[in-house]
Coordinates of C-alpha atoms in Angstrom, one line a residue:
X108 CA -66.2 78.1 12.0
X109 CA -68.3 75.7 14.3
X110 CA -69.9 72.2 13.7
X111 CA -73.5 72.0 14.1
X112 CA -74.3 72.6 17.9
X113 CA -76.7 70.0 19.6
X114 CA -77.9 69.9 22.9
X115 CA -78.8 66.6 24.7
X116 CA -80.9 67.3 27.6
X117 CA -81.5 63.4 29.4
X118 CA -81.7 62.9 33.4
X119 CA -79.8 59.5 33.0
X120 CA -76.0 59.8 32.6
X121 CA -75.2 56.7 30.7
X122 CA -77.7 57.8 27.7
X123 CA -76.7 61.2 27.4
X124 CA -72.7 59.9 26.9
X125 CA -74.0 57.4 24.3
X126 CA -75.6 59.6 22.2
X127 CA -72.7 62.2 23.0
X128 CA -70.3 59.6 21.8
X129 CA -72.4 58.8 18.6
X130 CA -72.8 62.4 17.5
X131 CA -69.8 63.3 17.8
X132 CA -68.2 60.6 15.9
X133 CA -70.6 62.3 13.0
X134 CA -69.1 65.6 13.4
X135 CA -71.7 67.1 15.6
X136 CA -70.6 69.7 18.7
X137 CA -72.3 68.3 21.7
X138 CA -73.7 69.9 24.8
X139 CA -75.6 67.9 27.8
X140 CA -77.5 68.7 30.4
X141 CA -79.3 66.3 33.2
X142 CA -82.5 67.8 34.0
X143 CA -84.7 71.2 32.6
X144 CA -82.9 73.9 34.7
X145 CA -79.6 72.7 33.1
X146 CA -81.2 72.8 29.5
X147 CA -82.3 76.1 30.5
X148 CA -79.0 77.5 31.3
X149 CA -77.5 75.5 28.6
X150 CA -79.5 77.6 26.2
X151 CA -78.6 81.0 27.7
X152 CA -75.4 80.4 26.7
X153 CA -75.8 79.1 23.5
X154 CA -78.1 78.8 20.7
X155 CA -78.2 74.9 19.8
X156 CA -79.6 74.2 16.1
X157 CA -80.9 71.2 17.9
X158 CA -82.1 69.6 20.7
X159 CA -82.7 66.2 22.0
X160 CA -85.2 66.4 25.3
X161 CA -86.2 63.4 27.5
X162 CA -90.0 63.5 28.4
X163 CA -90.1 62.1 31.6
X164 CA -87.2 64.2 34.1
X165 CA -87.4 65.0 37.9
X166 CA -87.6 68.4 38.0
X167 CA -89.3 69.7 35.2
X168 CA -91.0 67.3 32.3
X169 CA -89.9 67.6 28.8
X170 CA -93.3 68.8 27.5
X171 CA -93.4 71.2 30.1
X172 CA -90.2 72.5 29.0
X173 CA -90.8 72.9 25.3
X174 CA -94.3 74.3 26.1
X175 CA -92.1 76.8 27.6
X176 CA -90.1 77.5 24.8
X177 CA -92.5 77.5 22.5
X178 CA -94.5 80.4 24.2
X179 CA -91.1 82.4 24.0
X180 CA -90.5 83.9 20.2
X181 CA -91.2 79.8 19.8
X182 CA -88.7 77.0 19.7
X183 CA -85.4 78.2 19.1
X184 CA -84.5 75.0 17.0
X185 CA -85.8 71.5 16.1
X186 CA -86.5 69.7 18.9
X187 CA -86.6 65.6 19.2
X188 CA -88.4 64.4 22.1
X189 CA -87.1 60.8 23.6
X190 CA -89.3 58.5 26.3
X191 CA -89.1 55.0 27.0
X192 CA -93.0 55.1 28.4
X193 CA -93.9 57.1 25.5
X194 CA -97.8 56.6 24.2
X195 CA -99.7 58.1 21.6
X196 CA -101.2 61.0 23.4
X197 CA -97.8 62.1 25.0
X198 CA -96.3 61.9 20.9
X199 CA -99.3 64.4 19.5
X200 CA -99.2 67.1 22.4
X201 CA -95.0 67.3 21.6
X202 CA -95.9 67.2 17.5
X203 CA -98.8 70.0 18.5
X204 CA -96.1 72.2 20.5
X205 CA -93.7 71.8 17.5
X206 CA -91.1 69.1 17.8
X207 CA -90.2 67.6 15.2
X208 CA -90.0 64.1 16.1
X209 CA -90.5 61.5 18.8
X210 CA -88.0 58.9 20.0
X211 CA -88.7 55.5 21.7
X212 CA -85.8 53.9 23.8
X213 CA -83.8 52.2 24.0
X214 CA -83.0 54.5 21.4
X215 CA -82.0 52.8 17.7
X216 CA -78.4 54.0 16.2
X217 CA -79.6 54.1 12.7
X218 CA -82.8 56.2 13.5
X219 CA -81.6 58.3 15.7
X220 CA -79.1 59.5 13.3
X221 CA -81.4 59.6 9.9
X222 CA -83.7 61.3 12.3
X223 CA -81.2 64.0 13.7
X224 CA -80.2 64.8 9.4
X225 CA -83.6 65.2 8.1
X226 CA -84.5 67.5 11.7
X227 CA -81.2 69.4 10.4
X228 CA -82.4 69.3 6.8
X229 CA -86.3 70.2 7.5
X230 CA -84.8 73.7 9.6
X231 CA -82.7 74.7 6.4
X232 CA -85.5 74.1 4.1
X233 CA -87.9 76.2 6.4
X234 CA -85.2 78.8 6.7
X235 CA -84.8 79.4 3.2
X236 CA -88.6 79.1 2.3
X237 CA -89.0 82.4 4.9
X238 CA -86.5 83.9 3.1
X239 CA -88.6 83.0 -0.6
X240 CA -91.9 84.6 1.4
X241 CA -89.5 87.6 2.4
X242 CA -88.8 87.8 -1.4
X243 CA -84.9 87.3 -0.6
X244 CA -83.3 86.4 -4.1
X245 CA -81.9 83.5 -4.7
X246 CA -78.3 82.8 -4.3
X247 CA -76.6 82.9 -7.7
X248 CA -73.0 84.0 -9.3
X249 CA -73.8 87.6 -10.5
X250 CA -74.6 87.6 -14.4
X251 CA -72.1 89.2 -16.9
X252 CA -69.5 88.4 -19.0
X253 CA -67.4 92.3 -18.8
X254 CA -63.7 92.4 -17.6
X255 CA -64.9 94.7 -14.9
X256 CA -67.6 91.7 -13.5
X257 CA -65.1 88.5 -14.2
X258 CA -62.5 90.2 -12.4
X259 CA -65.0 91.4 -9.4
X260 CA -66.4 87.7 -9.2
X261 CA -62.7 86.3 -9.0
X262 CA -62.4 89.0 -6.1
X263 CA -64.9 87.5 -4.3
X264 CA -63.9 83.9 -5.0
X265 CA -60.6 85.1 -3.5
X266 CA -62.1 86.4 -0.9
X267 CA -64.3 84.1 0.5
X268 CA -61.5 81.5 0.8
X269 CA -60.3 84.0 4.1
X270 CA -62.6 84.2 7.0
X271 CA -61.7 87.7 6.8
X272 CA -64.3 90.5 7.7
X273 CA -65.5 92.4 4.6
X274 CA -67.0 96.1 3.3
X275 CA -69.1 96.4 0.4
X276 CA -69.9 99.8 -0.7
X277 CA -71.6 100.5 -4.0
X278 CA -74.6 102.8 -5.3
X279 CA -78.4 101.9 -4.4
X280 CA -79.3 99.3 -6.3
X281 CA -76.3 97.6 -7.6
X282 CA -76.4 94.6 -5.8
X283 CA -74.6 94.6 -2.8
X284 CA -76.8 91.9 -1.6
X285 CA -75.8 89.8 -4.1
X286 CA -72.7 89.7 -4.2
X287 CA -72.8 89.2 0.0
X288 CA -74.7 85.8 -0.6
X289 CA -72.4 85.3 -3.2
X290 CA -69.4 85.4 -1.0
X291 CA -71.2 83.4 1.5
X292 CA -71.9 80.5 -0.9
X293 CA -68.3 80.0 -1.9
X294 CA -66.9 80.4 1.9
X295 CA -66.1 77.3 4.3
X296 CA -69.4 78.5 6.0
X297 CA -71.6 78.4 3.4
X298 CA -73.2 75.3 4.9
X299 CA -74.3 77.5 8.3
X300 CA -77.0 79.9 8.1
X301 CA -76.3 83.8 6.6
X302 CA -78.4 86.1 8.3
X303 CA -79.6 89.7 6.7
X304 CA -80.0 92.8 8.9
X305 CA -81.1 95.5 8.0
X306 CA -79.9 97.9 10.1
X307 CA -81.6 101.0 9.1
X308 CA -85.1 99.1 9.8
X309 CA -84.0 98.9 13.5
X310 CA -86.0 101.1 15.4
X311 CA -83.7 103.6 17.2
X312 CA -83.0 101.9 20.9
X313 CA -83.6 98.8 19.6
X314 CA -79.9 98.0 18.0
X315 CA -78.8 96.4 20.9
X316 CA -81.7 94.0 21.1
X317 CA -81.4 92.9 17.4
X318 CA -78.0 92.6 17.3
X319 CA -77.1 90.6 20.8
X320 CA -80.4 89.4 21.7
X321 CA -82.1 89.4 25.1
X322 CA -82.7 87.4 28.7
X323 CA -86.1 88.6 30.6
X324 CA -87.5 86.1 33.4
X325 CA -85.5 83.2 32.3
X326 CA -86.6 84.0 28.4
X327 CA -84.3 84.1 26.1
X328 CA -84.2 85.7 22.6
X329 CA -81.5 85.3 20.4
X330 CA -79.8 88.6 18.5
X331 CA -78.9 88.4 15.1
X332 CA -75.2 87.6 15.8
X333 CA -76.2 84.3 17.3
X334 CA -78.8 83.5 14.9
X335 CA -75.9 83.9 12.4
X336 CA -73.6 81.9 14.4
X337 CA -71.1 79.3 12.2
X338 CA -71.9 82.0 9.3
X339 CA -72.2 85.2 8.0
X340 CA -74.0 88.0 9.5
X341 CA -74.9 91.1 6.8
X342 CA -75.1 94.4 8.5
X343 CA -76.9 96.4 5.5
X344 CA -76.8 100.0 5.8
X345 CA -74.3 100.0 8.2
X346 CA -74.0 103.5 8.3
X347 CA -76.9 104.5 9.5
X348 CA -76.3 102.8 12.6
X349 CA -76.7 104.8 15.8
X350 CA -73.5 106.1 17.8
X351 CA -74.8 104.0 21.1
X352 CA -75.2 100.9 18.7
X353 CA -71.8 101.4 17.0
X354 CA -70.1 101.2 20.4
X355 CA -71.5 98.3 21.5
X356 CA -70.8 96.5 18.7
X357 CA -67.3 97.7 18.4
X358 CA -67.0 96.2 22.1
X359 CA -67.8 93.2 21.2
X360 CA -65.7 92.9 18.1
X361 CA -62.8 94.1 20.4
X362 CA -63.4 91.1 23.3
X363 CA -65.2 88.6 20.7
X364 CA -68.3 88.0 23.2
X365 CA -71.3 90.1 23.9
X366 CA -73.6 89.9 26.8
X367 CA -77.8 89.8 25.9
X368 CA -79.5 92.7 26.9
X369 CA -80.4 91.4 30.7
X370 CA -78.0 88.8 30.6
X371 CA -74.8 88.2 32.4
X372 CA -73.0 85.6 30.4
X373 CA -70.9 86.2 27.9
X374 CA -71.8 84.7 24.6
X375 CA -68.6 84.2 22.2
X376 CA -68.6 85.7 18.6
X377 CA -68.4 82.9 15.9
X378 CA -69.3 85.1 12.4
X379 CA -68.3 86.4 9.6
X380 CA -69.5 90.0 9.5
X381 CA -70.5 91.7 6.1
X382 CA -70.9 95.6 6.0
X383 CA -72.6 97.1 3.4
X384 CA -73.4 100.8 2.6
X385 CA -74.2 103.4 0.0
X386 CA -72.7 106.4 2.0
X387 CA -68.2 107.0 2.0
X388 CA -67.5 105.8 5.5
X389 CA -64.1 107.6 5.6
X390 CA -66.5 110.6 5.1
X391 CA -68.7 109.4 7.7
X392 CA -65.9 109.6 10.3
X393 CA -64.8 112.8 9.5
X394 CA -68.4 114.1 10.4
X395 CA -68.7 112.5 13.2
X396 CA -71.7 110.2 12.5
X397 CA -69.3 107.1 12.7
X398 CA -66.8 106.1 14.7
X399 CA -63.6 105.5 13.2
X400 CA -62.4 102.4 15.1
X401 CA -65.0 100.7 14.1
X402 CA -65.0 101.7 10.5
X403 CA -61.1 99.9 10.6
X404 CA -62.9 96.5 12.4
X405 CA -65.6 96.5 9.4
X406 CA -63.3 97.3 6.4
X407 CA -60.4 94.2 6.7
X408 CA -61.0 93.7 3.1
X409 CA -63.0 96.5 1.1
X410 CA -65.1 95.2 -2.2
X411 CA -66.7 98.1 -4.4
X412 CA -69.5 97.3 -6.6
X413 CA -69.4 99.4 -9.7
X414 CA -72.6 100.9 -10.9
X415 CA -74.2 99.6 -14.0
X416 CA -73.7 102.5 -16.3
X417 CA -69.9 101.6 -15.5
X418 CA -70.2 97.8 -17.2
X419 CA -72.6 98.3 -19.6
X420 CA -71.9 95.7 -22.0
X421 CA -73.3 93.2 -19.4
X422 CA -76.5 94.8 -20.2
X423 CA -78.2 92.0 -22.8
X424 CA -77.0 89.7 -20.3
X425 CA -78.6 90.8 -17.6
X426 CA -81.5 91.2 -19.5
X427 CA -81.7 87.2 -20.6
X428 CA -80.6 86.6 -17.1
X429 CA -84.2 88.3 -15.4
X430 CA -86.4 87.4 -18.5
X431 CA -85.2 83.7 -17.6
X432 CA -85.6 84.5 -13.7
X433 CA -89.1 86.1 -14.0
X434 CA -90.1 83.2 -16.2
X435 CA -89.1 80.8 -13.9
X436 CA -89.4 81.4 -10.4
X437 CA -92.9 83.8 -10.9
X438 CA -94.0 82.1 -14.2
X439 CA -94.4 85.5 -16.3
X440 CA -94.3 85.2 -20.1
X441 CA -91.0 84.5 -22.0
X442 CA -90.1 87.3 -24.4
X443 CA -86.7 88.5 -25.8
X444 CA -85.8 91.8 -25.7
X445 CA -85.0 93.3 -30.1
X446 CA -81.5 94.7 -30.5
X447 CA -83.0 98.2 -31.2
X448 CA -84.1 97.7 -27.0
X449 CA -81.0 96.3 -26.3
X450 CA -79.0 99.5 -27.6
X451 CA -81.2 101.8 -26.1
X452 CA -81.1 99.8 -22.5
X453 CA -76.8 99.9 -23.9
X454 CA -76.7 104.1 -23.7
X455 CA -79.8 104.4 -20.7
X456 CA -77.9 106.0 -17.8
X457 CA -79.8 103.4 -15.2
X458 CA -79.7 105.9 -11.6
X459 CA -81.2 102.8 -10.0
X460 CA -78.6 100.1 -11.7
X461 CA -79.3 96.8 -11.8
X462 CA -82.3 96.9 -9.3
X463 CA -84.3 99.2 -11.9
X464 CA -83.3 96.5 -14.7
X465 CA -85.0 93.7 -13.0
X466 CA -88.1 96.1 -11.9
X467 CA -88.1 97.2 -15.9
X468 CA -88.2 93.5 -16.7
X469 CA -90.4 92.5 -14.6
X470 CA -92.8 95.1 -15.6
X471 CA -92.6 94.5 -19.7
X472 CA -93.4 91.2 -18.7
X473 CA -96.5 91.6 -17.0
X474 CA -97.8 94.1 -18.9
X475 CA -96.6 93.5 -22.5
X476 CA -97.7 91.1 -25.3
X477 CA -95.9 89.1 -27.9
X478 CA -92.7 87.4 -28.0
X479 CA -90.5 90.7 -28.5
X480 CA -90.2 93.5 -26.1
X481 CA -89.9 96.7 -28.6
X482 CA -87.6 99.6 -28.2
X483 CA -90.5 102.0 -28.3
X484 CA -92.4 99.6 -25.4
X485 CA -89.2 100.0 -23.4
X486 CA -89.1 103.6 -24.0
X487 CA -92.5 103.7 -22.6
X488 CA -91.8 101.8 -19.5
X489 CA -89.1 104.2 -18.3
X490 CA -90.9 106.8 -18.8
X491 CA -94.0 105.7 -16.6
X492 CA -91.6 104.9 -14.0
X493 CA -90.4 109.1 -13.9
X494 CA -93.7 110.3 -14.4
X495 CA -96.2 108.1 -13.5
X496 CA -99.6 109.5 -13.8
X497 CA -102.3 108.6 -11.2
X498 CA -103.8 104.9 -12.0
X499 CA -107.3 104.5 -11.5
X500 CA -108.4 101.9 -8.6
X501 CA -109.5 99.3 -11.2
X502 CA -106.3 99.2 -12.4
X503 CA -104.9 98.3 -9.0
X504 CA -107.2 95.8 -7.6
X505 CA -109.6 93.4 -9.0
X506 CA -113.2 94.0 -7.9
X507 CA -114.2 90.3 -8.1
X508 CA -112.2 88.7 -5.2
X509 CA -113.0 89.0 -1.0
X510 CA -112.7 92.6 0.8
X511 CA -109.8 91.4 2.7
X512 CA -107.4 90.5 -0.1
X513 CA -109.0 93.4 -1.9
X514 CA -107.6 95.7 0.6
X515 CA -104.1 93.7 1.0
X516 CA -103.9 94.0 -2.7
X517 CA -104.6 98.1 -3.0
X518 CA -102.2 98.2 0.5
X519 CA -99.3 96.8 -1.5
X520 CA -99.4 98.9 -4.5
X521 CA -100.2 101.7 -2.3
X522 CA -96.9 101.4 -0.5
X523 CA -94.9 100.2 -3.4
X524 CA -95.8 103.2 -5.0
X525 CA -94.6 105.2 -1.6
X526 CA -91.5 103.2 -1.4
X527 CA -90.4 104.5 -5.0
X528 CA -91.2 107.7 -4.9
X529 CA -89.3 108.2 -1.9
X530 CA -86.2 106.1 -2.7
X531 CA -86.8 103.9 0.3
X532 CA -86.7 106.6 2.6
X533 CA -89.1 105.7 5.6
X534 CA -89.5 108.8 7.2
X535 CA -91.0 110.3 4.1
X536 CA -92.8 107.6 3.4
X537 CA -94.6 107.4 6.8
X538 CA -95.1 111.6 7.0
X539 CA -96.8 111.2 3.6
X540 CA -98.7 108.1 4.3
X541 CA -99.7 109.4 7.8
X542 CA -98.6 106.2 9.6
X543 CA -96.3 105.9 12.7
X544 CA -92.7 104.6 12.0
X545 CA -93.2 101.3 13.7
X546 CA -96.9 100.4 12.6
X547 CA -95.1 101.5 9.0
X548 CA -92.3 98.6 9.8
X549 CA -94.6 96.1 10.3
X550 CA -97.1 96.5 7.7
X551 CA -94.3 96.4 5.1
X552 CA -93.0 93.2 6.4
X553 CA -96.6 91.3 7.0
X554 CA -97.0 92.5 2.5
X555 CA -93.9 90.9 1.8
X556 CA -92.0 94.6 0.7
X557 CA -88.5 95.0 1.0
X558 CA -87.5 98.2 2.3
X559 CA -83.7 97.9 0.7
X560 CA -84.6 96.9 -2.4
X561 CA -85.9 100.6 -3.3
X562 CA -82.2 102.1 -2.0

């Protein structure tokens, strides 16, 4: 697994070694690079988690340089200027192209290392607020107190003590995810970033791109793999990765280094890699819709997760577990479920698992009253979720708010509603919806909707 990368980009030779020798003595991996056309090859063959640019260089200026960046998919990183002519105007336009901070020299020991930490700190926070906005759950140990879930939690513990590659398989819905952050969060990399794709959101031709990145006209963008680098890349849906896609990647596995799309330098692997599915990937090979080789890289370790009708006695637990979730993180009204619910919930067959148990949860809440969640209220609730009859529009979206969040608002519940009835399924989604695949993509991701969560 590797220490945080930093990349020190300074035309004089005798600061770029100090700060090289300080940083390192802190742990830190160091590159360095004397003027901009180093940096720039410097970051074509790596993605640093942070860089340290001098303003004033003889080929190319620092501002010029993060300008550049910046108009790319922007800054790759945090980015730290550092002048010894710096002035106040020099200090905005960096802080208005998004670095982070700004460095006088000769540079101070002290601040230059508080300031590196808190650049380092500030990314993770940012990274795990998109992840919030992207309505990723939070990381915790997956709730129940059955045999069947101790000993699958203990599995995972076990398992995230190797740096070992690892399958999840499991019906829609039972948490898959969860238990992949899980395993991240108790692995030696749980301090580097874990990075979700989904691969059956990929538009087809596009795999390569997402997965290894790109290089167009000295531009670089980074792939999922090295986005993930240090940490654990989730390839969700595996399956339903393309045969082109599944043979590049198996490539790389085999020679642990990839080459961007329009690049010629290879980029070395440094991930965990997580493959989850719904599908029997043994069956998958025998079809011919995966290939086999790779299905031995992806499945060092298999981990199934059991559906829910399987450990049913975690059921009141779960049930505390999103009450106390909902009323938490989206302030919703407490209220306990009666025992004549929780037996019911106890013998319900739950096709969706846990993922309809936190949607039934979440839906009592909002639109129940009183401290106790009834049997016959629960009983209601299912129901409407099989047979849902037609809402009217006022029941949707409030009237007395702006036309444009008016029409983000009916959007939502429009494609919620789409998303359900059509078990994620896109393609049936967008032929009902009459929308085009891609525009469909990114409509879902500018409202927030997770395609996966309706598998």
């Amino acid at each position: 697994m590797s220490a945080t990368h930093i990349l020190v980009v300074d035309d004089e030779p005798d600061i770029r070694e100090t700060v090289r020798d300080i940083l390192e003595d802190e742990g830190y991996t160091i590159a360095n690079a004397e003027n901009g056309e180093a940096a720039r090859r410097a970051l074509r063959e790596r993605r640093p988690d942070l860089i340290l640019l001098d303003i004033w260089m003889p080929d190319l200026d620092g501002i010029s340089l993060l300008k550049e960046w910046a108009e790319d998919d922007g800054l790759p990183c945090p980015v730290i200027m550092m002048s010894g002519h710096g002035n106040v105007e020099t200090a905005v336009e960096a802080t208005r192209l998004g670095a982070y901070d700004f460095l006088e020299k000769p540079l101070s020991l002290a601040k230059l290392l508080l300031t590196v930490e808190r650049a380092l700190e500030a990314d993770k926070l940012v990274r795990e607020n998109v992840g919030l906005r992207r309505r990723t759950p939070l990381v915790h140990e997956p709730a129940g107190r059955s045999a069947a879930m101790q000993r699958l939690r203990e599995q995972v513990k076990r398992i995230a003590q190797h740096d070992t590659w690892v399958l999840i398989t499991g019906e829609p819905g039972t948490g898959r995810e969860t238990f992949a952050r899980f395993l991240h969060s108790q692995s030696a990399r749980r301090e580097r970033p874990f990075v979700d794709l989904g691969v059956s959101a990929i538009a087809r031709g596009n795999a390569a791109r997402e997965l290894f990145g790109s290089e167009e006209g000295g531009h670089v963008h980074y792939g999922s793999l090295e986005q993930a680098a240090g940490g654990t890349l989730l390839l969700d849906e595996v399956a339903d990765m393309d045969l082109e896609a599944q043979s590049q990647l198996l490539g790389a596995l085999d020679t642990g280094s990839f080459l961007r799309v329009g690049g010629s330098d290879p980029v070395a692997i440094d991930v965990r890699i997580i493959a989850a599915t719904q599908r029997d990937l043994k069956e998958e090979v025998r079809e011919g819709r995966f290939r086999e080789d790779l299905f031995y890289h992806l499945n060092v370790v298999p981990l199934h997760i059991l559906p829910l009708r399987e450990h049913a006695e975690d059921i009141p637990d779960l049930l505390n577990f999103y009450v106390d979730y909902f009323a938490t993180h989206e302030k919703l009204p407490y209220r306990r479920f009666s025992v004549g619910a929780q037996n019911f919930l106890r013998n319900y067959n739950w096709p969706g698992n846990v993922r309809e148990l936190k949607n039934l949860v979440q839906r009592v809440l909002i639109l129940g009253a009183g401290d106790e969640i009834t049997q016959t209220e629960v009983e209601t609730a299912l129901g409407s979720t099989a047979t849902a009859p037609a809402q009217p529009l006022e029941g949707l979206v409030s009237f007395d708010q702006p036309l444009r969040q008016a029409r983000e608002q009916f959007e939502k519940a429009y494609l919620d509603y789409q998303l359900d009835k059509h078990a994620g399924n896109v393609s049936k989604m967008a032929k009902e919806a009459g929308m085009e695949r891609t525009h469909l993509y990114r409509k879902l991701r500018s409202l927030g909707i997770e395609i996966k969560e309706r598998r």
